[in-house]
Coordinates of C-alpha atoms in Angstrom, one line a residue:
Chain A
M1 CA 23.4 -15.1 -16.6
A2 CA 20.6 -15.8 -18.9
T3 CA 18.8 -14.9 -22.1
L4 CA 15.2 -13.6 -22.0
Q5 CA 12.7 -14.0 -24.8
L6 CA 9.2 -12.7 -25.1
E7 CA 7.0 -14.2 -27.8
N8 CA 3.8 -12.5 -28.8
L9 CA 3.1 -11.5 -25.3
K10 CA -0.4 -10.2 -24.7
K11 CA -2.3 -8.9 -21.7
S12 CA -5.9 -7.7 -21.5
F13 CA -7.8 -6.6 -18.5
G14 CA -11.4 -7.4 -19.4
T15 CA -11.9 -5.6 -22.8
T16 CA -8.9 -3.3 -22.3
H17 CA -6.0 -4.6 -24.3
V18 CA -2.9 -3.3 -22.5
L19 CA -0.3 -5.3 -24.3
K20 CA -1.0 -6.1 -27.9
G21 CA 1.7 -8.6 -28.7
V22 CA 5.3 -8.0 -27.8
D23 CA 8.3 -9.9 -29.2
L24 CA 11.6 -9.3 -27.6
S25 CA 14.9 -11.1 -27.3
L26 CA 17.6 -10.1 -24.9
A27 CA 21.1 -11.5 -25.1
S28 CA 22.8 -12.7 -21.9
G29 CA 24.0 -9.7 -19.9
E30 CA 22.2 -7.2 -22.0
M31 CA 20.4 -4.2 -20.6
L32 CA 17.3 -3.2 -22.4
V33 CA 15.4 0.0 -21.6
I34 CA 11.7 0.1 -22.2
V35 CA 10.5 3.7 -22.6
G36 CA 7.1 5.2 -23.3
A37 CA 4.5 7.6 -22.0
S38 CA 2.3 6.4 -19.0
G39 CA -0.3 3.9 -20.1
C40 CA 1.7 2.5 -22.9
G41 CA 1.9 -0.9 -21.2
K42 CA 5.6 -0.8 -20.2
S43 CA 4.9 -1.5 -16.5
T44 CA 2.5 -4.3 -17.4
L45 CA 5.2 -5.8 -19.5
L46 CA 7.6 -5.8 -16.6
R47 CA 5.0 -7.2 -14.2
L48 CA 4.3 -10.0 -16.6
V49 CA 8.0 -10.9 -16.7
A50 CA 8.1 -10.7 -12.9
G51 CA 5.1 -13.0 -12.6
L52 CA 3.0 -10.5 -10.7
E53 CA 0.5 -10.8 -13.6
T54 CA -0.4 -13.7 -15.8
P55 CA -0.3 -13.1 -19.5
T56 CA -3.4 -13.5 -21.6
S57 CA -1.3 -15.3 -24.2
G58 CA 2.3 -15.6 -25.3
Q59 CA 5.5 -16.9 -23.9
I60 CA 8.2 -15.7 -21.5
M61 CA 11.4 -17.7 -21.9
V62 CA 14.2 -17.4 -19.4
D63 CA 17.2 -19.3 -20.6
G64 CA 14.9 -21.2 -23.0
R65 CA 12.4 -22.2 -20.3
D66 CA 8.9 -21.0 -20.5
V67 CA 8.0 -19.4 -17.2
A68 CA 4.8 -17.6 -18.2
Q69 CA 2.6 -19.7 -16.0
L70 CA 5.0 -20.0 -13.1
D71 CA 4.9 -18.3 -9.7
P72 CA 7.3 -15.4 -9.3
A73 CA 9.2 -17.5 -6.7
Q74 CA 10.0 -20.1 -9.3
R75 CA 11.4 -17.7 -11.9
D76 CA 14.6 -16.6 -10.4
I77 CA 14.0 -13.0 -11.2
A78 CA 14.6 -9.9 -9.0
M79 CA 12.8 -6.6 -9.2
V80 CA 13.5 -3.1 -8.0
F81 CA 10.3 -1.1 -7.4
Q82 CA 9.6 2.6 -8.0
N83 CA 8.8 3.1 -4.3
Y84 CA 11.6 0.6 -3.3
A85 CA 9.1 -1.6 -1.5
L86 CA 11.5 -2.3 1.4
Y87 CA 10.1 -4.3 4.3
P88 CA 9.6 -1.4 6.7
H89 CA 9.8 -3.5 9.9
M90 CA 13.1 -5.2 9.0
T91 CA 16.7 -3.9 9.2
V92 CA 18.7 -3.4 6.1
F93 CA 20.4 -6.7 6.7
D94 CA 17.1 -8.6 7.1
N95 CA 15.7 -6.9 4.0
M96 CA 18.5 -8.2 1.9
A97 CA 18.6 -11.6 3.7
Y98 CA 14.8 -12.2 3.3
G99 CA 14.9 -14.0 0.0
L100 CA 18.1 -15.9 0.9
R101 CA 16.5 -17.3 4.1
I102 CA 13.5 -18.5 2.1
R103 CA 15.9 -20.3 -0.2
G104 CA 17.4 -22.0 2.9
L105 CA 21.0 -20.7 2.6
S106 CA 23.2 -21.3 5.5
R107 CA 23.8 -18.5 8.1
E108 CA 27.4 -17.9 7.0
D109 CA 26.5 -17.9 3.4
I110 CA 23.7 -15.3 3.9
G111 CA 26.0 -13.1 6.0
K112 CA 28.7 -13.2 3.4
R113 CA 26.5 -12.4 0.5
V114 CA 24.7 -9.6 2.2
Q115 CA 28.1 -8.2 3.4
D116 CA 29.4 -8.3 -0.2
A117 CA 26.4 -6.6 -1.6
A118 CA 26.5 -4.0 1.1
N119 CA 30.1 -3.3 0.4
T120 CA 29.5 -3.0 -3.3
L121 CA 26.7 -0.5 -2.7
G122 CA 28.3 1.4 0.2
L123 CA 25.8 0.2 2.7
G124 CA 28.2 -1.5 5.1
A125 CA 27.6 0.9 7.9
L126 CA 23.8 0.9 7.6
L127 CA 23.0 -2.8 8.0
K128 CA 21.4 -2.4 11.4
R129 CA 19.2 0.5 10.4
T130 CA 15.6 0.2 9.4
P131 CA 14.3 1.8 6.1
R132 CA 12.7 4.6 8.0
Q133 CA 16.2 5.8 9.1
L134 CA 17.5 5.9 5.5
S135 CA 17.5 8.7 2.9
G136 CA 15.9 8.1 -0.5
G137 CA 19.2 7.3 -2.2
Q138 CA 20.1 4.8 0.6
R139 CA 16.7 3.1 0.3
Q140 CA 17.2 2.8 -3.4
R141 CA 20.5 1.1 -2.8
V142 CA 19.0 -1.3 -0.3
A143 CA 16.4 -2.2 -2.9
M144 CA 19.2 -2.9 -5.4
G145 CA 21.1 -4.8 -2.8
R146 CA 18.1 -7.0 -2.1
A147 CA 18.0 -7.8 -5.8
I148 CA 21.8 -8.4 -6.1
V149 CA 22.2 -10.8 -3.2
R150 CA 19.9 -13.3 -4.8
E151 CA 22.1 -13.5 -7.9
P152 CA 19.0 -13.7 -10.1
K153 CA 18.9 -14.6 -13.8
V154 CA 17.1 -11.5 -14.8
F155 CA 16.9 -8.0 -13.2
L156 CA 13.8 -5.9 -13.5
F157 CA 13.8 -2.2 -12.8
D158 CA 10.4 -0.4 -12.6
E159 CA 11.2 3.3 -12.8
P160 CA 13.6 3.0 -9.9
L161 CA 14.8 6.6 -10.0
S162 CA 11.6 8.5 -10.3
N163 CA 11.2 9.1 -6.6
L164 CA 14.7 10.6 -6.2
D165 CA 15.6 14.3 -6.5
A166 CA 17.4 15.4 -9.7
A167 CA 21.0 15.4 -8.5
L168 CA 20.6 12.0 -6.8
R169 CA 18.9 10.6 -9.9
V170 CA 22.0 11.4 -12.0
Q171 CA 24.3 9.8 -9.5
M172 CA 22.2 6.6 -9.1
R173 CA 21.8 6.3 -12.8
A174 CA 25.5 6.1 -13.3
E175 CA 25.7 3.7 -10.4
I176 CA 23.1 1.4 -11.8
R177 CA 24.8 1.4 -15.2
R178 CA 28.2 0.6 -13.6
L179 CA 26.8 -2.2 -11.5
Q180 CA 24.9 -3.7 -14.4
R181 CA 28.0 -3.6 -16.6
R182 CA 30.1 -5.2 -13.9
M183 CA 27.7 -8.0 -13.0
R184 CA 26.5 -8.6 -16.5
V185 CA 23.0 -9.4 -15.4
T186 CA 20.4 -9.5 -18.1
S187 CA 18.2 -6.5 -17.3
L188 CA 14.9 -4.9 -18.3
Y189 CA 14.6 -1.3 -17.2
V190 CA 11.3 0.6 -17.5
T191 CA 11.2 4.3 -17.5
H192 CA 9.4 7.3 -18.9
D193 CA 12.5 9.5 -18.6
Q194 CA 14.2 9.7 -21.9
V195 CA 17.6 10.7 -20.5
E196 CA 17.6 7.5 -18.5
A197 CA 16.5 5.7 -21.6
M198 CA 19.3 7.1 -23.7
T199 CA 22.1 6.7 -21.2
L200 CA 21.3 3.3 -19.6
G201 CA 20.4 0.9 -22.3
D202 CA 22.4 -1.2 -24.7
R203 CA 19.2 -1.1 -26.7
L204 CA 16.0 0.9 -26.4
L205 CA 12.4 -0.3 -26.9
V206 CA 10.0 2.5 -27.4
M207 CA 6.4 1.5 -26.7
H208 CA 3.2 3.3 -27.7
L209 CA -0.4 2.2 -26.9
G210 CA 0.6 -1.4 -26.0
K211 CA 2.8 -2.0 -28.9
P212 CA 6.5 -1.8 -29.5
V213 CA 7.3 1.0 -32.0
Q214 CA 11.0 0.8 -32.3
L215 CA 13.7 -1.4 -31.0
A216 CA 17.3 -0.2 -31.6
T217 CA 20.3 1.3 -29.9
P218 CA 19.7 4.6 -28.3
M219 CA 21.6 6.6 -30.9
E220 CA 19.8 4.8 -33.7
V221 CA 16.5 5.7 -32.1
F222 CA 17.6 9.3 -31.8
E223 CA 19.1 9.6 -35.3
K224 CA 16.5 7.5 -37.2
P225 CA 13.2 7.5 -35.3
A226 CA 10.9 4.9 -36.8
N227 CA 7.9 7.2 -36.8
T228 CA 6.6 10.5 -35.7
Y229 CA 5.7 9.3 -32.2
V230 CA 9.3 8.2 -31.5
A231 CA 10.6 11.4 -33.2
G232 CA 8.5 13.5 -30.8
F233 CA 9.1 11.4 -27.7
I234 CA 12.9 11.1 -27.8
G235 CA 14.9 14.2 -27.5
A236 CA 14.4 17.4 -25.5
P237 CA 13.0 19.8 -26.5
S238 CA 10.9 17.7 -28.8
M239 CA 11.6 17.5 -32.5
N240 CA 9.6 20.0 -34.6
L241 CA 7.2 18.2 -36.9
M242 CA 5.5 20.1 -39.7
P243 CA 3.2 19.0 -42.5
A244 CA 4.7 19.2 -46.0
K245 CA 4.3 17.8 -49.5
L246 CA 6.7 15.9 -51.7
G247 CA 8.3 18.3 -54.2
H248 CA 9.0 17.7 -57.9
G249 CA 10.7 14.4 -58.6
G250 CA 10.8 13.4 -54.9
A251 CA 13.9 15.6 -54.4
S252 CA 12.5 18.0 -51.9
A253 CA 9.8 18.7 -49.3
V254 CA 7.5 21.8 -49.7
L255 CA 6.3 23.3 -46.5
E256 CA 2.9 24.8 -46.2
D257 CA 4.2 28.3 -46.6
G258 CA 5.9 27.4 -49.8
H259 CA 9.4 26.9 -48.4
V260 CA 11.3 24.2 -50.3
I261 CA 13.8 22.0 -48.6
T262 CA 16.0 19.9 -50.9
F263 CA 16.8 16.5 -49.4
A264 CA 20.5 16.2 -48.7
D265 CA 20.5 12.4 -48.8
G266 CA 18.6 11.6 -51.9
R267 CA 15.1 11.3 -53.4
R268 CA 12.0 10.0 -51.6
P269 CA 9.6 7.7 -53.4
G270 CA 6.1 8.6 -54.3
Q271 CA 4.0 10.9 -56.4
D272 CA 4.6 14.7 -56.4
G273 CA 2.4 16.2 -53.8
R274 CA 2.5 13.1 -51.5
K275 CA 1.6 14.1 -48.0
L276 CA 4.6 14.1 -45.7
T277 CA 5.5 15.2 -42.2
V278 CA 9.0 16.5 -41.9
G279 CA 10.9 16.7 -38.6
I280 CA 13.8 18.8 -37.5
R281 CA 15.3 18.9 -34.1
P282 CA 15.5 22.3 -32.4
E283 CA 19.3 22.2 -32.4
H284 CA 19.3 21.8 -36.2
L285 CA 17.5 25.1 -36.9
R286 CA 20.0 27.9 -37.5
P287 CA 18.9 31.6 -37.0
E288 CA 19.8 33.1 -40.4
P289 CA 18.1 35.6 -42.6
G290 CA 16.0 34.4 -45.5
G291 CA 14.6 31.3 -43.8
I292 CA 11.3 30.5 -42.1
E293 CA 9.9 33.5 -40.3
I294 CA 8.8 32.8 -36.7
F295 CA 7.2 35.0 -34.1
I296 CA 8.8 34.5 -30.7
D297 CA 6.5 33.3 -27.9
L298 CA 8.8 32.3 -25.1
V299 CA 12.5 32.2 -24.3
E300 CA 13.9 29.5 -22.0
P301 CA 17.6 30.1 -21.1
L302 CA 19.2 26.9 -20.0
G303 CA 22.6 28.3 -19.3
S304 CA 24.8 26.7 -21.8
E305 CA 22.1 27.3 -24.5
T306 CA 18.8 28.9 -25.0
V307 CA 15.5 27.4 -26.2
V308 CA 13.4 29.8 -28.2
I309 CA 9.7 28.8 -28.8
G310 CA 7.9 30.6 -31.5
R311 CA 5.0 30.4 -34.0
M312 CA 5.2 30.1 -37.7
K313 CA 2.8 32.1 -39.9
N314 CA 0.3 29.3 -39.9
G315 CA 0.3 29.2 -36.1
E316 CA 2.4 26.0 -35.7
L317 CA 4.8 26.0 -32.8
V318 CA 8.5 25.7 -33.4
S319 CA 11.3 25.4 -30.9
V320 CA 14.8 26.4 -31.7
K321 CA 17.9 25.7 -29.7
I322 CA 20.5 28.4 -30.0
P323 CA 23.8 29.3 -28.2
S324 CA 23.1 31.6 -25.3
A325 CA 22.2 34.9 -26.7
G326 CA 21.8 38.3 -25.0
S327 CA 18.6 39.9 -26.3
I328 CA 16.2 38.0 -28.5
P329 CA 14.2 40.0 -31.1
E330 CA 10.5 39.6 -31.5
T331 CA 10.7 37.8 -34.8
M332 CA 13.5 35.6 -36.1
S333 CA 14.3 33.8 -39.3
V334 CA 15.5 30.2 -39.1
V335 CA 17.0 28.0 -41.7
I336 CA 16.6 24.2 -41.7
A337 CA 19.8 22.2 -42.0
P338 CA 18.7 19.7 -44.7
E339 CA 21.2 17.0 -43.7
H340 CA 19.3 16.7 -40.4
L341 CA 15.8 16.6 -41.9
H342 CA 13.6 13.6 -40.9
V343 CA 11.0 12.6 -43.4
F344 CA 7.8 10.7 -42.4
D345 CA 4.7 9.7 -44.3
G346 CA 2.0 12.2 -43.7
E347 CA -0.7 9.6 -43.1
T348 CA 1.0 6.6 -41.4
G349 CA 3.6 8.6 -39.6
L350 CA 6.3 6.0 -40.6
R351 CA 9.8 7.1 -41.5
V352 CA 10.4 7.5 -45.3
E353 CA 14.0 6.7 -46.2
A354 CA 15.8 7.9 -49.3
V355 CA 15.8 5.6 -52.3
Chain B
M1 CA -0.1 20.5 13.8
E2 CA -1.6 22.1 16.8
R3 CA -4.4 24.6 16.5
R4 CA -5.0 26.9 19.4
T5 CA -7.8 29.4 19.9
I6 CA -7.0 32.2 22.3
F7 CA -10.0 33.4 24.4
D8 CA -10.1 36.9 25.8
G9 CA -11.9 36.1 29.1
W10 CA -12.6 33.0 31.1
L11 CA -16.4 33.1 31.0
L12 CA -16.9 31.8 27.4
P13 CA -14.5 28.9 27.6
A14 CA -15.9 28.0 31.0
M15 CA -19.4 28.0 29.6
L16 CA -18.2 25.9 26.7
V17 CA -16.8 23.1 28.8
L18 CA -19.6 23.3 31.4
P19 CA -22.0 20.8 29.8
Q20 CA -19.3 18.2 29.6
L21 CA -18.2 18.9 33.2
V22 CA -21.8 18.7 34.5
L23 CA -22.3 15.4 32.7
T24 CA -19.0 14.1 34.0
F25 CA -19.9 15.1 37.5
F26 CA -23.4 13.7 37.7
F27 CA -22.8 10.5 35.7
F28 CA -19.3 9.7 36.7
L29 CA -17.6 11.6 39.6
W30 CA -20.6 11.6 41.9
P31 CA -21.7 7.9 41.4
A32 CA -18.0 7.0 41.6
A33 CA -17.6 8.8 44.9
R34 CA -20.8 7.3 46.2
A35 CA -19.6 3.8 45.2
I36 CA -16.3 4.4 47.0
W37 CA -18.1 5.6 50.1
S38 CA -20.6 2.7 50.0
S39 CA -17.8 0.2 49.5
L40 CA -16.6 1.3 53.0
E41 CA -20.0 0.8 54.6
R42 CA -22.2 -2.1 55.5
Q43 CA -26.0 -1.9 55.5
D44 CA -28.3 -4.0 57.7
A45 CA -30.7 -6.5 56.1
F46 CA -33.5 -4.0 55.6
G47 CA -31.3 -1.2 54.2
I48 CA -32.2 1.2 57.0
N49 CA -28.9 1.6 58.8
S50 CA -25.4 1.6 57.5
E51 CA -22.2 1.6 59.4
F52 CA -18.6 2.4 58.4
V53 CA -16.6 -0.8 58.2
G54 CA -13.4 0.4 56.5
F55 CA -11.9 -2.1 54.1
E56 CA -13.9 -5.0 55.5
N57 CA -16.0 -5.3 52.3
F58 CA -12.9 -5.7 50.2
V59 CA -11.4 -8.2 52.6
D60 CA -14.6 -10.3 52.5
L61 CA -14.7 -10.0 48.7
F62 CA -11.2 -11.4 48.2
E63 CA -11.9 -14.2 50.6
D64 CA -15.2 -15.1 48.9
P65 CA -14.7 -18.2 46.7
L66 CA -17.7 -17.1 44.6
Y67 CA -16.0 -13.9 43.8
L68 CA -12.7 -15.6 42.9
E69 CA -14.7 -18.0 40.7
A70 CA -16.3 -15.0 39.0
V71 CA -12.8 -13.5 38.4
V72 CA -11.7 -16.7 36.7
R73 CA -14.9 -17.0 34.8
T74 CA -14.5 -13.4 33.5
L75 CA -10.9 -14.1 32.5
I76 CA -12.0 -17.1 30.5
F77 CA -14.9 -15.2 29.0
V78 CA -12.7 -12.2 28.1
F79 CA -10.0 -14.4 26.6
F80 CA -12.4 -16.3 24.3
V81 CA -14.4 -13.3 23.2
T82 CA -11.2 -11.4 22.3
V83 CA -9.6 -14.3 20.5
I84 CA -12.7 -15.2 18.5
A85 CA -13.8 -11.6 17.7
M86 CA -10.3 -10.8 16.5
A87 CA -9.5 -14.0 14.7
V88 CA -12.8 -14.0 12.7
A89 CA -12.4 -10.3 11.9
L90 CA -8.9 -10.8 10.7
V91 CA -9.9 -13.6 8.4
L92 CA -12.8 -11.6 7.0
A93 CA -10.6 -8.6 6.5
I94 CA -8.0 -10.6 4.6
F95 CA -10.7 -11.8 2.3
A96 CA -12.2 -8.3 1.9
D97 CA -8.7 -6.9 1.1
R98 CA -8.5 -9.1 -2.0
E99 CA -9.8 -8.3 -5.4
I100 CA -13.2 -10.0 -5.2
R101 CA -16.5 -9.3 -6.9
G102 CA -19.0 -7.4 -4.8
R103 CA -16.3 -6.3 -2.4
D104 CA -18.1 -3.1 -1.3
I105 CA -21.4 -4.9 -0.6
Y106 CA -19.5 -7.5 1.4
R107 CA -17.7 -4.9 3.4
T108 CA -20.9 -2.9 4.1
L109 CA -22.7 -6.1 5.3
L110 CA -19.8 -6.9 7.6
I111 CA -20.0 -3.6 9.3
W112 CA -23.7 -3.9 10.0
P113 CA -23.6 -5.9 13.3
Y114 CA -21.8 -2.9 14.9
A115 CA -24.9 -0.9 14.5
V116 CA -27.0 -3.4 16.4
A117 CA -27.6 -2.5 20.1
P118 CA -26.1 -5.1 22.5
A119 CA -29.5 -6.1 24.0
I120 CA -30.9 -6.6 20.6
A121 CA -27.9 -8.7 19.6
G122 CA -28.6 -10.8 22.7
V123 CA -32.2 -11.3 21.7
L124 CA -31.2 -12.2 18.2
W125 CA -28.9 -14.9 19.5
V126 CA -31.6 -16.2 21.9
L127 CA -34.0 -16.5 18.9
L128 CA -31.4 -18.4 17.0
M129 CA -30.3 -20.7 19.8
D130 CA -33.4 -21.3 21.8
P131 CA -33.9 -25.1 22.1
N132 CA -37.6 -24.8 21.4
V133 CA -38.0 -22.1 18.8
G134 CA -34.5 -21.1 17.7
L135 CA -33.5 -22.1 14.2
V136 CA -30.1 -23.4 15.3
G137 CA -31.2 -24.6 18.7
V138 CA -33.9 -26.8 17.3
G139 CA -31.6 -28.0 14.5
L140 CA -28.9 -29.0 17.0
N141 CA -31.5 -31.0 19.0
N142 CA -32.8 -32.6 15.9
M143 CA -29.2 -33.7 15.1
G144 CA -29.2 -35.5 18.4
I145 CA -27.1 -32.9 20.3
N146 CA -28.7 -32.2 23.6
W147 CA -28.7 -28.4 23.3
D148 CA -30.2 -26.3 26.1
Y149 CA -28.2 -23.3 27.3
R150 CA -30.7 -22.7 30.0
L151 CA -29.8 -26.0 31.7
N152 CA -26.2 -26.5 30.6
G153 CA -23.7 -24.0 32.0
F154 CA -21.0 -24.8 29.4
Q155 CA -23.5 -24.2 26.6
A156 CA -24.7 -21.0 28.2
M157 CA -21.1 -19.8 28.3
L158 CA -20.6 -20.7 24.7
L159 CA -23.7 -18.7 23.8
V160 CA -22.7 -15.5 25.6
I161 CA -19.2 -15.8 24.2
L162 CA -20.4 -16.2 20.6
A163 CA -23.0 -13.4 21.0
S164 CA -20.5 -11.0 22.5
A165 CA -17.8 -11.9 20.0
W166 CA -20.2 -11.6 17.0
K167 CA -21.0 -8.1 18.1
Q168 CA -17.4 -7.0 18.1
V169 CA -16.3 -8.6 14.9
S170 CA -17.5 -5.6 12.8
Y171 CA -15.4 -3.2 14.8
N172 CA -12.3 -5.3 14.6
F173 CA -12.9 -5.9 10.9
I174 CA -12.9 -2.2 10.1
F175 CA -9.6 -1.7 11.9
F176 CA -8.0 -4.8 10.4
L177 CA -9.1 -3.9 6.9
A178 CA -7.7 -0.4 7.3
A179 CA -4.4 -1.8 8.6
L180 CA -4.2 -4.3 5.7
Q181 CA -4.9 -1.7 3.2
S182 CA -2.2 0.5 4.5
I183 CA 0.4 -2.1 3.6
P184 CA 1.8 -1.0 0.3
K185 CA 1.0 -3.6 -2.4
S186 CA 4.5 -3.5 -3.7
V187 CA 5.9 -4.7 -0.4
T188 CA 3.8 -7.9 -0.7
E189 CA 4.8 -8.1 -4.3
A190 CA 8.5 -7.8 -3.4
A191 CA 8.1 -10.6 -1.0
R192 CA 6.4 -12.7 -3.7
I193 CA 9.4 -12.1 -6.0
D194 CA 11.7 -12.9 -3.1
G195 CA 10.0 -16.3 -3.2
A196 CA 7.8 -16.2 -0.1
S197 CA 4.8 -18.4 -0.1
E198 CA 1.4 -16.9 0.9
L199 CA 1.6 -18.3 4.4
H200 CA 5.2 -17.1 4.9
R201 CA 4.3 -13.6 3.6
F202 CA 1.4 -13.5 6.1
R203 CA 3.7 -14.5 9.0
T204 CA 6.7 -12.3 8.1
I205 CA 5.2 -9.3 6.4
T206 CA 1.5 -8.9 7.1
L207 CA 1.4 -9.8 10.8
P208 CA 4.3 -7.6 11.9
L209 CA 3.0 -4.7 9.9
I210 CA -0.4 -4.8 11.4
A211 CA 0.9 -5.4 14.9
P212 CA 0.2 -1.9 16.2
T213 CA -3.5 -2.3 15.1
T214 CA -3.6 -5.8 16.7
F215 CA -2.3 -4.5 20.0
F216 CA -4.8 -1.6 20.0
L217 CA -7.6 -4.0 19.2
I218 CA -6.6 -6.4 22.0
V219 CA -6.9 -3.6 24.5
V220 CA -10.2 -2.4 23.1
N221 CA -11.6 -6.0 23.0
V222 CA -10.5 -6.8 26.5
V223 CA -12.3 -3.7 27.8
Y224 CA -15.3 -4.5 25.7
A225 CA -15.6 -8.1 26.8
A226 CA -14.9 -7.3 30.4
F227 CA -17.2 -4.2 30.9
D228 CA -19.4 -3.8 27.9
T229 CA -21.1 -7.1 27.6
F230 CA -23.6 -6.7 30.4
A231 CA -26.6 -6.1 28.1
T232 CA -25.8 -9.1 25.9
I233 CA -25.6 -11.4 29.0
A234 CA -28.7 -9.8 30.5
A235 CA -30.7 -10.4 27.3
T236 CA -29.5 -14.1 26.9
T237 CA -28.7 -15.9 30.1
Q238 CA -29.0 -13.4 32.9
G239 CA -25.8 -14.9 34.3
G240 CA -27.3 -18.4 34.6
P241 CA -27.9 -21.2 34.7
G242 CA -26.8 -20.9 38.3
R243 CA -23.7 -18.6 38.1
S244 CA -22.2 -20.1 35.1
T245 CA -22.3 -17.0 32.9
E246 CA -21.9 -14.5 35.7
T247 CA -19.1 -12.2 34.9
L248 CA -17.7 -9.6 37.3
V249 CA -19.9 -6.8 35.8
F250 CA -23.0 -9.0 35.9
K251 CA -22.2 -10.0 39.5
V252 CA -22.1 -6.3 40.5
F253 CA -25.6 -5.9 39.1
R254 CA -26.9 -9.1 40.8
D255 CA -25.4 -8.4 44.2
G256 CA -26.3 -4.8 44.2
I257 CA -29.7 -4.5 42.5
V258 CA -31.1 -8.0 42.8
N259 CA -29.7 -9.1 46.2
V260 CA -29.3 -5.5 47.5
N261 CA -25.9 -6.1 49.1
I262 CA -24.8 -2.5 48.4
G263 CA -21.6 -2.7 50.4
S264 CA -20.2 -5.7 48.5
S265 CA -21.5 -4.5 45.2
S266 CA -19.8 -1.2 45.6
A267 CA -16.6 -2.8 46.6
Q268 CA -16.8 -4.9 43.4
S269 CA -17.4 -1.7 41.4
V270 CA -14.4 0.0 42.9
V271 CA -12.2 -3.0 42.0
L272 CA -13.5 -2.9 38.4
M273 CA -13.0 0.8 38.3
V274 CA -9.3 0.3 39.3
G275 CA -9.1 -2.3 36.5
V276 CA -10.5 0.1 33.9
I277 CA -8.2 2.9 35.0
L278 CA -5.2 0.5 34.7
I279 CA -6.1 -0.7 31.2
T280 CA -6.9 2.8 30.0
A281 CA -3.6 4.1 31.3
L282 CA -1.8 1.3 29.5
Q283 CA -3.6 2.1 26.3
F284 CA -2.8 5.8 26.5
R285 CA 0.8 5.1 27.1
F286 CA 0.9 2.9 24.1
M287 CA -0.9 5.5 21.9
E288 CA 1.6 8.2 23.1
K289 CA 4.5 6.1 22.2
K290 CA 3.1 5.6 18.7
S291 CA 2.6 9.3 18.0

């Protein structure tokens, strides 16, 4: 197992700056999930670590050795691709053995390693098949097996589950996690799926426009998003964000319609009237009389709960998660639970903590 | 998916296929039948009388050392045209498949030779290689190489092989490029991460994945070299010097049209026809297996 460090890693294609400086440090055996919308540079980051692209500047250290200028072959890294990238003309066995043969392992050694990996992944009966004859989930497993047998220093996953159907995705997600835990391989996992991001990683790196925005444990990211982008990106349905102003003495936020929410956890710094953005997750809005009036637009029953999407008086959209309800009226009054309020600066979007 | 149109009567569909049937009859079936018939006859020296001789023309043909020489010569010609045309096309396609500047221009230029008529391609090569006026021909002589394809049979063969292969490179290039592009990039990348060198990747990933295209092209190129290079040879060497570039197709023309030995020429045509039918059948069987 190995550590992985990225130091001020940058990548530009011509005048397009895809990665604008990423610093990252993974402990041995850690699984770090990189999440972000498409185009945020997360896949480029992974390809840089794999050696499929050369960085414009910066260092990539595997176990303290800078590999940034090395060929992928010399890095001892394995990667699982989104479309699996199996060798279509080879059997499952040959797919897994390919890298081992290049390394010049003995026949028995290769056979043993492939057999072990196949047993681990439940592929024992499929070794003689070609990728064409496998289902999506089985192909995914072969791709994992091909990575495992090499016993690499670092594992890279490039959205490995996004080509699978929903049920299989849940199953494979758990399998990947179990496998990674057991093998303790330092792993980088790229995804745009926030459920994967929340469940798989020891830590989570949220990226936006080529820059890391927040690096923390999944729960920390969820409970204390560093800015409005993270707040809106993590959590489904998205957090409600509304413009507000700092109330008297920094003790409260005043919404545009005059509603005053007193902070539960203390004062916020700044002049009275400082521009803020306040965030509240849909599940922290309680339907209760005397709150914010919303006009209901759409009802999405999810079974165990119901998401109600409505508009405030000023036209802003608000979603509310409520326990399953029978009939929903046309208007509804909701109350914000102040202990769950997130406060951000109105201009920079950065989180404003209590003083 | 199969699309079927149902016609009410038989008249309209019959009319629709009639032009094709007429063409097939007059330009293929009838001449072919005449060739088969002629191959069983022998004409006198003045072409006035002919008598039925059964398979005698064929027997004579396969006992004729000149014909057997032509068979060997054709095999050599076909082999080198196919190998050169395909190898050059594959190398060019590999380069065109990379991220290079001006890739589209490069690709377009490479496809151009395909649009050149075979006879014109032949003339082009003559003008290049002519020992007196040709750019390359004169250059070779100036360098001290005794180049004259009109006297040297080996050089003549070299010339027709190059001219014929050059003409076919474009066609092969298009197919190889399409085949290379259909290999998912991530597969090659996976092999890179698995530690495979470029050469190893080419051997173990690229070549096997383009094998169906390669096989298809072998058939097409063999057919082309064996049957479709008449115009190129006619425009460059006319089968000479002596018989040194006389392929089977060119021999049919020489024996039948120039030497007016209709019986033998027809017998040769029939042999070639059987060859074409066999190769085509092979190709169809392969294509069926693919789909």
